[in-house]
């Protein structure tokens, strides 16, 4: 049986300046210490402007740092964009691509996200590729078809369990306090695992995170599900006590 370490990832979104970002990161670093927990890896994804600050704050401790988006190109005339290589240069080892706030607010297609994920791998970053259905898509009975299509369209060549993580994030559960039933999460993660077979060489080893209103009170039951290998956490990742409690809920 393949053993997958849990990954607890915090998406800080457009929150934190240098001072509070460094304080939050240092708080987490002090809790983890230099040796990773037996059960989980810890990752924080602050705004790009403070990646270096946060990387310095966690230096020497088992906390990884990631960006929240990257451009597909390594350089060029792309005003406001950030190359994956630049994230790596700033101190990141990871990047989130295809978050629903990018898909929706910036009109990013799965083809665009695939280019970004490929760029992450080119730059030596690990990619977290996000997928998830809207409420209307779920109500119409299309949730699994939508997520499968996003998955197939977004995973780049060369993706493996070592460099790519999938995050299933139902759009309607992000920041709303609502979550799917445990049965629905389990069914979607099983479908994703099955679909990965045609997309990566080591599908059983790929970590599949659940994201969408994860908090200390629901983390244990979600993390206990088969094929849930961690969590992508938004709001609750901004409080060290809550983020740490979620990590401690790993079985
Ligand atoms: C997210 O934005 O990735 C997320 C899961 O947010 P929240 O935990 O706040 O729902």
Coordinates of C-alpha atoms and ligand atoms in Angstrom, one line a residue:
X1 CA 0.0 0.0 0.0
X2 CA 1.3 3.5 -0.9
X3 CA 1.8 5.7 2.1
X4 CA 1.2 9.4 1.4
X5 CA 2.3 12.0 3.9
X6 CA -0.3 14.6 4.6
X7 CA 0.2 18.1 3.2
X8 CA -1.4 21.0 5.1
X9 CA -1.1 24.1 2.9
X10 CA -2.1 27.6 3.8
X11 CA -3.3 30.0 1.1
X12 CA -2.9 33.4 2.6
X13 CA -4.4 35.1 -0.5
X14 CA -4.1 38.9 -0.5
X15 CA -3.4 39.1 3.2
X16 CA -0.4 40.0 5.4
X17 CA 2.3 42.6 5.1
X18 CA 6.0 41.9 6.0
X19 CA 5.5 42.3 9.8
X20 CA 2.4 40.2 10.4
X21 CA 3.4 37.7 7.7
X22 CA 6.8 37.2 9.3
X23 CA 5.2 36.9 12.8
X24 CA 2.6 34.3 11.5
X25 CA 5.4 32.3 9.7
X26 CA 7.7 32.4 12.8
X27 CA 4.9 31.3 15.0
X28 CA 4.3 28.2 12.8
X29 CA 8.0 27.6 12.5
X30 CA 8.4 27.5 16.3
X31 CA 5.6 25.0 16.6
X32 CA 7.0 22.6 14.0
X33 CA 10.7 23.0 14.6
X34 CA 13.5 21.8 12.4
X35 CA 12.2 18.2 11.9
X36 CA 8.9 17.6 10.1
X37 CA 6.1 16.0 12.0
X38 CA 5.8 12.3 11.4
X39 CA 2.4 12.8 9.8
X40 CA 2.4 16.0 7.8
X41 CA 4.3 18.5 5.7
X42 CA 3.5 22.2 6.3
X43 CA 3.3 24.8 3.6
X44 CA 2.4 28.5 3.6
X45 CA 1.7 30.5 0.4
X46 CA 1.9 34.2 1.2
X47 CA 1.6 37.0 -1.3
X48 CA 4.6 37.2 -3.6
X49 CA 5.8 40.5 -2.1
X50 CA 6.6 38.8 1.2
X51 CA 7.8 35.3 0.0
X52 CA 11.4 36.2 0.9
X53 CA 10.5 37.6 4.3
X54 CA 8.4 34.5 5.1
X55 CA 11.1 32.2 3.8
X56 CA 13.6 33.9 6.1
X57 CA 11.2 33.7 9.0
X58 CA 10.8 29.9 8.7
X59 CA 14.4 29.2 7.7
X60 CA 15.8 26.1 9.4
X61 CA 12.4 24.8 10.3
X62 CA 10.1 22.3 8.5
X63 CA 7.8 24.8 6.9
X64 CA 7.8 25.2 3.1
X65 CA 6.9 28.4 1.3
X66 CA 5.0 28.8 -2.0
X67 CA 3.5 31.3 -4.4
X68 CA -0.1 31.6 -5.3
X69 CA 0.2 31.9 -9.1
X70 CA 2.8 32.1 -11.8
X71 CA 3.2 33.0 -15.4
X72 CA 3.8 30.3 -18.0
X73 CA 6.9 32.1 -19.4
X74 CA 10.2 32.4 -17.7
X75 CA 10.5 36.1 -18.6
X76 CA 9.2 38.7 -21.0
X77 CA 6.8 41.5 -21.5
X78 CA 4.1 40.4 -19.1
X79 CA 3.3 43.4 -16.9
X80 CA 2.3 42.5 -13.4
X81 CA 3.0 38.8 -13.8
X82 CA 5.6 36.7 -12.0
X83 CA 7.6 33.9 -13.5
X84 CA 7.9 30.6 -11.6
X85 CA 11.6 31.1 -11.7
X86 CA 11.1 34.4 -9.9
X87 CA 9.2 32.7 -7.1
X88 CA 12.0 30.2 -6.8
X89 CA 14.5 33.0 -6.7
X90 CA 12.4 34.7 -3.9
X91 CA 12.6 31.6 -1.8
X92 CA 9.5 29.6 -2.8
X93 CA 9.6 25.8 -3.4
X94 CA 5.9 25.5 -4.3
X95 CA 3.2 27.4 -6.3
X96 CA -0.6 27.1 -6.4
X97 CA -2.0 27.2 -9.9
X98 CA -5.6 27.2 -11.1
X99 CA -7.2 28.4 -7.9
X100 CA -10.9 29.1 -8.6
X101 CA -10.3 32.8 -7.8
X102 CA -7.8 32.7 -10.8
X103 CA -10.1 30.6 -13.0
X104 CA -13.1 32.9 -12.2
X105 CA -11.6 36.4 -11.6
X106 CA -8.9 36.2 -14.3
X107 CA -10.6 33.9 -16.8
X108 CA -8.0 31.3 -16.7
X109 CA -8.8 28.1 -18.7
X110 CA -7.4 24.7 -17.9
X111 CA -5.0 25.1 -20.9
X112 CA -3.6 28.3 -19.3
X113 CA -3.3 26.5 -16.0
X114 CA -1.5 23.6 -17.6
X115 CA 1.1 26.1 -19.0
X116 CA 1.5 27.5 -15.5
X117 CA 1.9 24.1 -13.9
X118 CA 4.5 23.2 -16.6
X119 CA 6.3 26.4 -15.8
X120 CA 6.4 25.4 -12.1
X121 CA 8.0 22.1 -12.9
X122 CA 10.5 23.8 -15.3
X123 CA 11.5 26.1 -12.5
X124 CA 11.9 23.2 -10.0
X125 CA 8.8 24.2 -8.0
X126 CA 6.2 21.7 -6.8
X127 CA 2.8 22.6 -8.2
X128 CA -0.6 22.5 -6.4
X129 CA -3.1 22.2 -9.2
X130 CA -6.6 23.2 -8.1
X131 CA -9.9 21.9 -9.5
X132 CA -13.5 22.2 -8.4
X133 CA -17.0 22.7 -9.6
X134 CA -19.4 25.6 -9.0
X135 CA -22.6 25.2 -7.1
X136 CA -24.6 25.3 -10.4
X137 CA -22.5 22.6 -11.9
X138 CA -23.0 20.4 -8.8
X139 CA -26.8 21.1 -8.8
X140 CA -26.9 20.1 -12.4
X141 CA -25.2 16.8 -11.6
X142 CA -22.1 17.7 -13.5
X143 CA -19.6 18.0 -10.6
X144 CA -17.5 14.9 -11.4
X145 CA -17.5 15.6 -15.2
X146 CA -16.4 19.2 -14.6
X147 CA -13.6 18.2 -12.2
X148 CA -12.4 15.4 -14.5
X149 CA -12.2 17.8 -17.5
X150 CA -10.3 20.3 -15.4
X151 CA -7.9 17.6 -14.2
X152 CA -7.3 16.3 -17.7
X153 CA -6.8 19.8 -19.1
X154 CA -4.6 21.1 -16.3
X155 CA -2.0 18.4 -15.6
X156 CA 1.2 19.0 -17.5
X157 CA 3.6 16.5 -19.1
X158 CA 6.2 15.4 -16.6
X159 CA 3.8 15.6 -13.6
X160 CA 4.6 13.0 -10.9
X161 CA 3.8 12.5 -7.2
X162 CA 7.1 14.2 -6.3
X163 CA 6.3 17.5 -8.1
X164 CA 2.5 17.7 -8.3
X165 CA -0.3 17.8 -5.8
X166 CA -4.0 18.1 -6.7
X167 CA -6.4 20.2 -4.6
X168 CA -10.1 19.6 -4.9
X169 CA -11.8 22.8 -4.0
X170 CA -15.6 23.1 -4.7
X171 CA -16.0 26.7 -5.6
X172 CA -19.1 27.1 -3.5
X173 CA -17.3 25.9 -0.3
X174 CA -14.4 28.4 -0.5
X175 CA -14.8 31.0 2.2
X176 CA -18.4 30.2 2.7
X177 CA -18.4 28.0 5.8
X178 CA -20.2 25.3 3.8
X179 CA -18.6 22.0 2.9
X180 CA -19.7 19.0 0.8
X181 CA -20.9 15.9 2.7
X182 CA -18.1 13.5 3.7
X183 CA -19.5 11.1 1.2
X184 CA -19.3 13.6 -1.6
X185 CA -15.7 14.5 -0.7
X186 CA -14.7 10.8 -0.7
X187 CA -16.5 10.2 -4.0
X188 CA -14.8 13.1 -5.7
X189 CA -11.3 12.2 -4.4
X190 CA -11.8 8.6 -5.5
X191 CA -12.8 9.8 -9.0
X192 CA -9.7 12.1 -9.1
X193 CA -7.5 9.2 -8.0
X194 CA -8.9 7.0 -10.8
X195 CA -8.5 9.7 -13.4
X196 CA -4.9 10.3 -12.4
X197 CA -4.0 6.9 -13.8
X198 CA -4.0 8.2 -17.3
X199 CA -2.2 11.4 -16.4
X200 CA 0.8 10.5 -14.2
X201 CA 3.0 7.4 -13.9
X202 CA 2.5 7.1 -10.1
X203 CA -1.2 7.9 -9.5
X204 CA -1.4 6.1 -6.2
X205 CA 1.4 8.3 -4.7
X206 CA -0.1 11.7 -5.8
X207 CA -1.4 13.7 -2.9
X208 CA -5.0 14.9 -3.3
X209 CA -5.9 17.8 -0.9
X210 CA -9.4 18.9 0.0
X211 CA -10.0 22.7 0.2
X212 CA -13.1 24.7 1.1
X213 CA -13.9 25.9 4.6
X214 CA -11.6 23.6 6.4
X215 CA -11.4 24.6 10.1
X216 CA -10.3 22.9 13.3
X217 CA -13.8 21.6 14.0
X218 CA -14.2 19.7 10.7
X219 CA -10.6 18.9 9.8
X220 CA -10.3 15.5 11.6
X221 CA -13.3 13.9 9.8
X222 CA -12.2 15.3 6.4
X223 CA -8.6 14.2 6.8
X224 CA -9.7 10.8 7.9
X225 CA -11.3 10.0 4.5
X226 CA -9.6 7.7 2.1
X227 CA -7.8 9.6 -0.7
X228 CA -7.8 12.8 1.3
X229 CA -4.1 13.5 1.7
X230 CA -4.2 16.9 3.3
X231 CA -5.9 20.3 3.1
X232 CA -5.6 23.6 1.3
X233 CA -6.7 26.1 3.8
X234 CA -7.7 29.7 3.2
X235 CA -9.2 31.7 6.0
X236 CA -8.1 29.4 8.8
X237 CA -4.5 29.5 7.7
X238 CA -4.2 33.2 8.8
X239 CA -4.4 32.2 12.5
X240 CA -1.6 30.1 13.7
X241 CA -3.7 28.4 16.4
X242 CA -6.3 27.3 13.8
X243 CA -3.8 26.3 11.1
X244 CA -1.9 24.3 13.7
X245 CA -5.0 22.6 15.0
X246 CA -5.9 21.5 11.5
X247 CA -2.5 20.0 11.0
X248 CA -2.8 18.3 14.4
X249 CA -6.0 16.7 13.1
X250 CA -4.1 14.5 10.7
X251 CA -4.6 10.9 11.7
Ligands
LIG1 C1 -9.0 28.5 -0.6 O1 -9.2 29.7 -1.0 O2 -8.1 27.8 -1.1 C2 -9.8 28.1 0.5 C3 -9.9 26.8 0.7 O3 -10.4 29.0 1.3 P1 -11.2 28.7 2.7 O4 -10.4 27.7 3.5 O5 -11.2 30.1 3.3 O6 -12.5 28.2 2.3

